[in-house]
Coordinates of C-alpha atoms and ligand atoms in Angstrom, one line a residue:
X29 CA 4.4 18.7 -12.0
X30 CA 5.7 17.4 -15.4
X31 CA 9.0 16.3 -16.8
X32 CA 10.0 12.8 -15.8
X33 CA 12.3 12.7 -12.8
X34 CA 15.7 11.2 -13.0
X35 CA 16.5 8.6 -10.4
X36 CA 20.0 7.5 -9.2
X37 CA 21.2 4.0 -9.9
X38 CA 19.7 1.6 -7.3
X39 CA 21.0 -1.7 -5.8
X40 CA 20.6 -4.6 -8.1
X41 CA 18.4 -7.4 -6.7
X42 CA 17.9 -9.5 -9.8
X43 CA 17.3 -12.7 -7.8
X44 CA 14.8 -11.2 -5.4
X45 CA 11.6 -13.3 -6.0
X46 CA 9.3 -10.3 -5.4
X47 CA 10.9 -8.2 -8.1
X48 CA 11.0 -11.2 -10.5
X49 CA 7.3 -12.1 -9.9
X50 CA 6.3 -8.4 -10.4
X51 CA 8.1 -8.2 -13.7
X52 CA 7.2 -11.5 -15.3
X53 CA 10.5 -13.3 -14.7
X54 CA 11.0 -16.8 -13.4
X55 CA 11.1 -17.1 -9.6
X56 CA 13.1 -19.4 -7.3
X57 CA 10.1 -19.5 -5.0
X58 CA 6.7 -17.8 -4.9
X59 CA 7.2 -14.5 -3.1
X60 CA 5.1 -13.6 0.0
X61 CA 4.7 -10.6 2.2
X62 CA 1.8 -9.2 4.3
X63 CA 0.2 -5.8 4.3
X64 CA 0.6 -4.4 7.8
X65 CA 3.2 -7.1 8.6
X66 CA 4.8 -4.6 10.9
X67 CA 2.4 -3.6 13.6
X68 CA 0.3 -4.6 16.5
X69 CA 0.3 -8.3 15.8
X70 CA 4.0 -8.4 16.9
X71 CA 4.9 -8.2 20.6
X72 CA 8.3 -6.7 19.7
X73 CA 6.4 -3.9 17.9
X74 CA 4.1 -3.2 20.8
X75 CA 7.2 -3.1 23.1
X76 CA 9.2 -0.7 21.0
X77 CA 6.2 1.6 20.3
X78 CA 5.2 1.9 23.9
X79 CA 4.8 5.5 24.8
X80 CA 5.6 6.8 21.3
X81 CA 2.9 8.2 19.1
X82 CA 2.3 6.6 15.7
X83 CA 3.2 9.8 13.7
X84 CA 6.1 10.6 16.0
X85 CA 7.6 7.1 15.3
X86 CA 7.2 7.6 11.5
X87 CA 9.6 10.6 11.7
X88 CA 12.4 8.7 13.6
X89 CA 14.6 7.0 11.0
X90 CA 16.2 4.4 13.4
X91 CA 12.8 3.4 14.8
X92 CA 11.3 3.2 11.3
X93 CA 14.2 1.0 10.3
X94 CA 13.9 -1.3 13.3
X95 CA 10.1 -1.7 13.1
X96 CA 10.3 -2.4 9.3
X97 CA 12.9 -5.1 10.0
X98 CA 11.0 -6.9 12.7
X99 CA 8.6 -8.9 10.5
X100 CA 11.5 -9.6 8.0
X101 CA 13.5 -11.2 10.7
X102 CA 10.6 -13.1 12.3
X103 CA 8.6 -14.3 9.2
X104 CA 11.3 -14.5 6.5
X105 CA 9.0 -12.6 4.1
X106 CA 10.3 -11.7 0.6
X107 CA 9.8 -8.0 1.1
X108 CA 10.0 -5.3 3.8
X109 CA 7.4 -2.6 3.6
X110 CA 8.5 0.8 4.9
X111 CA 7.0 1.5 8.3
X112 CA 5.1 4.7 7.7
X113 CA 1.5 5.8 7.0
X114 CA -0.4 7.2 4.1
X115 CA -1.0 10.5 6.0
X116 CA 2.7 11.0 6.7
X117 CA 3.3 13.3 3.7
X118 CA 0.2 15.3 4.6
X119 CA 1.5 15.8 8.1
X120 CA 5.0 16.6 6.8
X121 CA 3.6 19.2 4.5
X122 CA 2.0 21.0 7.4
X123 CA -1.6 19.7 7.5
X124 CA -2.9 19.5 11.1
X125 CA -3.8 15.8 11.6
X126 CA -3.1 13.0 14.0
X127 CA -3.4 9.2 14.0
X128 CA -5.7 8.2 16.9
X129 CA -5.3 4.7 18.2
X130 CA -8.1 2.4 17.2
X131 CA -9.6 5.1 14.9
X132 CA -7.1 6.1 12.3
X133 CA -6.2 9.5 10.8
X134 CA -8.2 12.5 12.1
X135 CA -7.9 15.8 10.3
X136 CA -8.4 19.0 12.4
X137 CA -9.7 21.2 9.6
X138 CA -11.5 19.1 6.9
X139 CA -11.0 20.3 3.3
X140 CA -14.4 21.1 1.7
X141 CA -14.3 24.4 -0.3
X142 CA -12.3 26.0 -3.1
X143 CA -10.5 28.2 -0.6
X144 CA -9.6 25.1 1.5
X145 CA -8.1 23.5 -1.6
X146 CA -6.2 26.6 -2.5
X147 CA -4.7 26.7 1.0
X148 CA -3.4 23.2 0.9
X149 CA 0.4 23.1 1.3
X150 CA 2.9 21.5 -1.1
X151 CA 5.3 18.8 0.0
X152 CA 8.9 19.9 -0.1
X153 CA 11.2 16.8 -0.2
X154 CA 13.2 17.9 2.9
X155 CA 10.0 17.6 4.9
X156 CA 10.2 13.9 4.5
X157 CA 14.0 13.7 4.9
X158 CA 13.5 11.4 7.9
X159 CA 11.6 8.9 5.7
X160 CA 14.4 9.1 3.1
X161 CA 17.0 8.5 5.8
X162 CA 15.0 5.5 7.0
X163 CA 15.0 4.1 3.5
X164 CA 18.8 4.5 3.3
X165 CA 19.3 2.7 6.6
X166 CA 17.1 -0.1 5.4
X167 CA 18.6 -0.7 2.0
X168 CA 22.0 -1.1 3.9
X169 CA 20.5 -3.6 6.3
X170 CA 18.1 -5.7 4.1
X171 CA 20.5 -7.7 2.0
X172 CA 18.6 -9.5 -0.7
X173 CA 15.2 -8.7 0.6
X174 CA 13.3 -6.1 -1.4
X175 CA 12.0 -2.9 0.2
X176 CA 8.6 -1.7 -0.8
X177 CA 7.9 2.1 -0.5
X178 CA 4.3 3.3 -0.6
X179 CA 1.9 6.2 -0.7
X180 CA -1.8 6.7 -0.4
X181 CA -3.7 7.2 -3.6
X182 CA -5.4 10.5 -4.3
X183 CA -8.9 9.2 -3.7
X184 CA -8.2 7.5 -0.4
X185 CA -6.3 10.6 0.9
X186 CA -9.0 12.9 -0.3
X187 CA -11.5 10.8 1.7
X188 CA -9.6 11.4 4.9
X189 CA -9.1 15.1 4.1
X190 CA -12.8 15.8 3.1
X191 CA -14.5 13.6 5.8
X192 CA -12.0 14.7 8.5
X193 CA -11.5 11.1 9.5
X194 CA -12.4 7.5 8.6
X195 CA -15.8 7.2 6.9
X196 CA -18.1 4.3 6.2
X197 CA -20.1 5.9 3.4
X198 CA -17.7 8.7 2.1
X199 CA -20.8 10.9 1.7
X200 CA -19.0 14.3 1.9
X201 CA -16.3 13.1 -0.5
X202 CA -18.9 11.9 -3.0
X203 CA -21.0 15.0 -2.6
X204 CA -18.0 17.2 -3.5
X205 CA -17.1 15.1 -6.5
X206 CA -20.6 15.1 -7.9
X207 CA -21.7 18.6 -7.0
X208 CA -18.5 20.5 -7.8
X209 CA -16.3 18.5 -10.1
X210 CA -14.0 21.5 -10.7
X211 CA -13.1 21.8 -7.0
X212 CA -12.8 18.0 -6.8
X213 CA -10.3 17.8 -9.6
X214 CA -8.4 20.7 -8.1
X215 CA -8.2 18.9 -4.8
X216 CA -7.1 15.6 -6.3
X217 CA -4.5 17.5 -8.4
X218 CA -3.0 18.9 -5.2
X219 CA -3.0 15.6 -3.4
X220 CA -1.5 13.9 -6.4
X221 CA 1.4 16.3 -6.3
X222 CA 2.0 15.4 -2.7
X223 CA 1.8 11.7 -3.4
X224 CA 4.2 12.0 -6.3
X225 CA 6.7 14.0 -4.2
X226 CA 6.5 11.4 -1.3
X227 CA 7.1 8.5 -3.7
X228 CA 9.9 10.3 -5.4
X229 CA 11.6 10.9 -2.1
X230 CA 11.5 7.2 -1.3
X231 CA 12.6 6.3 -4.8
X232 CA 15.6 8.7 -4.7
X233 CA 16.5 7.1 -1.4
X234 CA 16.5 3.6 -2.9
X235 CA 13.2 1.7 -2.5
X236 CA 13.0 -1.4 -4.8
X237 CA 9.2 -1.2 -5.5
X238 CA 6.3 1.0 -4.7
X239 CA 2.7 0.3 -3.7
X240 CA -0.1 2.8 -4.2
X241 CA -2.8 2.2 -1.6
X242 CA -6.3 3.2 -2.8
X243 CA -7.8 1.4 0.1
X244 CA -11.3 2.9 -0.1
X245 CA -11.7 3.0 -3.9
X246 CA -14.1 0.1 -3.7
X247 CA -16.7 2.5 -2.4
X248 CA -16.9 3.9 -6.0
X249 CA -18.8 2.8 -9.1
X250 CA -16.6 2.1 -12.1
X251 CA -18.0 5.2 -13.8
X252 CA -17.1 7.3 -10.8
X253 CA -13.7 5.8 -10.6
X254 CA -13.0 6.4 -14.3
X255 CA -14.2 10.1 -14.3
X256 CA -13.1 11.3 -10.9
X257 CA -10.1 9.2 -9.8
X258 CA -8.4 7.3 -12.6
X259 CA -6.7 10.3 -14.3
X260 CA -5.0 11.3 -11.0
X261 CA -3.8 7.8 -10.1
X262 CA -2.6 7.5 -13.7
X263 CA -0.5 10.6 -13.2
X264 CA 1.1 9.1 -10.1
X265 CA 2.2 6.0 -11.9
X266 CA 3.4 7.9 -15.0
X267 CA 5.6 10.2 -12.8
X268 CA 7.4 7.3 -11.2
X269 CA 7.7 5.2 -14.3
X270 CA 11.3 6.4 -15.0
X271 CA 12.5 4.9 -11.8
X272 CA 12.0 1.4 -13.4
X273 CA 10.8 -0.3 -10.3
X274 CA 7.6 -2.4 -10.0
X275 CA 4.5 -0.4 -9.3
X276 CA 1.7 -2.2 -7.3
X277 CA -1.8 -0.8 -7.1
X278 CA -4.1 -2.0 -4.3
X279 CA -7.6 -1.4 -3.0
X280 CA -10.3 -3.2 -1.0
X281 CA -13.6 -4.3 -2.5
X282 CA -12.4 -3.4 -6.0
X283 CA -13.6 -6.5 -7.9
X284 CA -15.4 -4.2 -10.4
X285 CA -12.5 -1.8 -10.7
X286 CA -9.6 -4.2 -11.2
X287 CA -9.3 -3.6 -15.0
X288 CA -9.4 0.2 -14.5
X289 CA -6.9 0.0 -11.7
X290 CA -4.5 -1.9 -13.9
X291 CA -5.0 0.7 -16.6
X292 CA -3.8 3.4 -14.2
X293 CA -0.3 2.1 -14.9
X294 CA 0.4 -0.6 -12.4
X295 CA 2.7 -3.6 -13.1
X296 CA 1.0 -5.5 -10.3
X297 CA -2.7 -5.4 -9.2
X298 CA -3.6 -6.2 -5.6
X299 CA -6.8 -8.3 -5.1
X300 CA -8.8 -8.6 -1.9
X301 CA -10.3 -11.9 -0.9
X302 CA -13.7 -11.3 -2.5
X303 CA -12.8 -12.7 -6.0
X304 CA -10.6 -15.6 -7.0
X305 CA -7.3 -14.7 -8.6
X306 CA -8.1 -16.5 -11.9
X307 CA -11.2 -14.3 -12.2
X308 CA -9.2 -11.3 -11.3
X309 CA -6.7 -12.1 -14.0
X310 CA -9.4 -12.1 -16.6
X311 CA -10.7 -8.7 -15.3
X312 CA -7.2 -7.2 -15.3
X313 CA -6.2 -8.6 -18.7
X314 CA -2.9 -10.2 -19.7
X315 CA 0.5 -8.6 -19.0
X316 CA 0.3 -7.8 -15.4
X317 CA 1.1 -9.7 -12.2
X318 CA -1.4 -10.2 -9.3
X319 CA -0.9 -9.8 -5.6
X320 CA -3.1 -11.4 -2.9
X321 CA -5.5 -12.7 -1.7
X322 CA -5.9 -14.5 1.6
X323 CA -8.7 -13.2 3.9
X324 CA -6.9 -11.9 7.0
X325 CA -9.8 -13.2 9.1
X326 CA -9.1 -16.8 8.0
X327 CA -5.9 -16.7 10.1
X328 CA -8.2 -16.9 13.1
X329 CA -9.6 -20.2 12.0
X330 CA -6.5 -22.2 12.9
X331 CA -3.9 -23.9 10.8
X332 CA -5.9 -26.6 8.9
X333 CA -8.4 -24.0 7.6
X334 CA -5.5 -21.6 6.8
X335 CA -3.5 -24.2 4.9
X336 CA -6.5 -25.2 2.8
X337 CA -7.1 -21.5 1.8
X338 CA -3.4 -20.9 1.1
X339 CA -3.3 -24.0 -1.2
X340 CA -6.5 -22.9 -2.9
X341 CA -5.2 -19.4 -3.6
X342 CA -1.9 -20.8 -5.0
X343 CA -3.9 -23.1 -7.3
X344 CA -6.1 -20.2 -8.5
X345 CA -3.0 -18.1 -8.9
X346 CA -1.6 -20.8 -11.2
X347 CA -4.8 -20.7 -13.2
X348 CA -4.4 -16.9 -13.3
X349 CA -0.9 -17.4 -14.8
X350 CA -2.3 -19.7 -17.4
X351 CA -4.9 -16.9 -18.2
X352 CA -2.2 -14.3 -18.9
X353 CA -1.1 -13.0 -15.5
X354 CA 2.7 -12.6 -15.5
X355 CA 3.4 -13.4 -11.9
X356 CA 1.9 -14.0 -8.4
X357 CA 2.9 -12.3 -5.2
X358 CA 1.2 -14.0 -2.2
X359 CA -0.3 -11.6 0.3
X360 CA -3.4 -11.1 2.4
X361 CA -6.4 -9.4 0.8
X362 CA -6.0 -6.5 3.3
X363 CA -3.8 -5.8 6.3
X364 CA -2.9 -8.2 9.2
X365 CA -5.5 -7.7 11.9
X366 CA -4.0 -6.6 15.3
X367 CA -5.0 -9.8 17.2
X368 CA -3.5 -12.2 14.7
X369 CA -1.2 -14.9 16.1
X370 CA 2.1 -14.0 14.4
X371 CA 3.2 -17.7 14.5
X372 CA 0.6 -18.5 11.9
X373 CA 2.0 -15.8 9.6
X374 CA 5.4 -17.4 9.8
X375 CA 3.9 -20.8 8.9
X376 CA 2.1 -19.3 5.9
X377 CA 5.4 -18.0 4.6
X378 CA 7.0 -21.4 4.9
X379 CA 4.0 -23.1 3.2
X380 CA 3.9 -20.6 0.3
X381 CA 7.6 -21.0 -0.3
X382 CA 7.2 -24.8 -0.4
X383 CA 4.4 -24.9 -3.0
Ligands
CP3_2 C1 -6.0 3.4 5.0 C2 -4.6 3.4 5.4 C3 -4.0 4.1 6.5 N1 -2.7 3.8 6.6 C4 -2.4 3.0 5.5 C5 -3.5 2.7 4.8 C6 -3.6 1.9 3.5 C7 -3.5 0.5 3.9 C8 -4.8 -0.1 4.3 O1 -5.8 -0.1 3.6 O2 -4.8 -0.7 5.5 C9 -1.0 2.5 5.2 C10 -0.1 1.9 6.2 N2 -0.1 2.2 7.6 C11 0.9 1.6 8.2 C12 1.6 0.9 7.2 C13 2.9 0.2 7.6 C14 3.5 -0.8 6.8 C15 2.9 -2.2 6.8 O3 2.0 -2.5 6.0 O4 3.4 -3.0 7.6 C16 1.0 1.1 6.0 C17 1.3 0.5 4.6 C18 1.2 1.6 9.6 C19 0.1 1.8 10.6 N3 -0.8 2.8 10.5 C20 -1.6 2.8 11.6 C21 -1.1 1.7 12.5 C22 -1.7 1.4 13.8 C23 -1.3 2.4 14.8 C24 -0.4 1.8 15.9 O5 0.2 0.8 15.8 O6 -0.3 2.6 16.9 C25 0.0 1.2 11.8 C26 0.8 0.0 12.3 C27 -2.7 3.7 11.9 C28 -3.7 3.8 10.8 N4 -3.5 4.5 9.7 C29 -4.6 4.4 8.9 C30 -5.5 3.5 9.5 C31 -6.9 3.0 9.0 C32 -4.9 3.1 10.8 C33 -5.4 2.1 11.8 C34 -6.1 2.8 13.0 C35 -6.1 1.8 14.1 O7 -6.7 0.7 14.0 O8 -5.5 2.1 15.2 C36 -4.8 4.9 7.5

């Protein structure tokens, strides 16, 4: 897939703090949103999802719109993130998989051979028409709040496809990359095409920013990341550049990879809680914004401990700005845990806005 796509004009949200922070412009307040802000921490989510499968709900535009709006109404966050999942485009393309409660994505026929790779389907934009429709409903309803679209990065999706489900050690995935680099790159090439098509469908429908989730990239050494992953993630970012929306790149445990993840073409690099933002800024280098990085487990320690951590992170973010970072978007270092008290998230938003 080459040739830069043309995107239609999108709504203008010049004052949206999230977009300003992501592009190095002054902000009226520090923007904040939470990964997995829509989901099991919210009683209204548990209620509306009762009896409806996770994947089924991702293909129902009205339901996607409502679930995406729930945390925006409740917490007054600066961004909505489209309610979907990284495996939605794989499912839409025809790969036999399901999302099992408490486990995650499970793939019926794992992809491990040259023939498996050759048999992978392509994603036709119509197959994610329901997602595009949800984006259109949301941009009409959101007002000044930015809508973040997203996709799984090639490595993280490859891990689910090769392992057949969630994996602690990613051993089959690493075995394939080291033993048969040609098949590995062919596999990542095919997944990259799907990821690009999924992001393009969201961008055509009007999302204001995109986040590429390479959640499990932290399992890789820097050398592995550079050789086996970076060229593919780089292609994803290059293919969506002409949409002129902020591109966020996030992974967990990626302290050693932050520079390379920035090089892949992101405007904003997401940081988990393991390193301070000012240290992250030096690793990423000047000219990019940072997103993060409150440990989601700290929210279980009560308000005093949470407030202390939020203030520390904002101080370190200011040091990051002094070190060359162009903006700070407050977020968790990974997704909201299901048992989190949603009231504390609302309080975090208020505190971040006041600092
Ligand atoms: C690795 C990954 C997946 N999915 C995603 C990632 C990358 C982000 C990350 O690192 O957390 C991305 C994702 N999945 C979901 C969102 C929604 C948007 C948001 O952040 O609010 C996003 C951005 C909804 C979801 N995706 C899933 C849920 C929970 C299922 C449910 O509510 O029934 C939600 C709200 C299912 C899912 N899907 C996946 C996992 C690990 C799980 C959790 C399994 C479980 O604990 O039950 C794969």
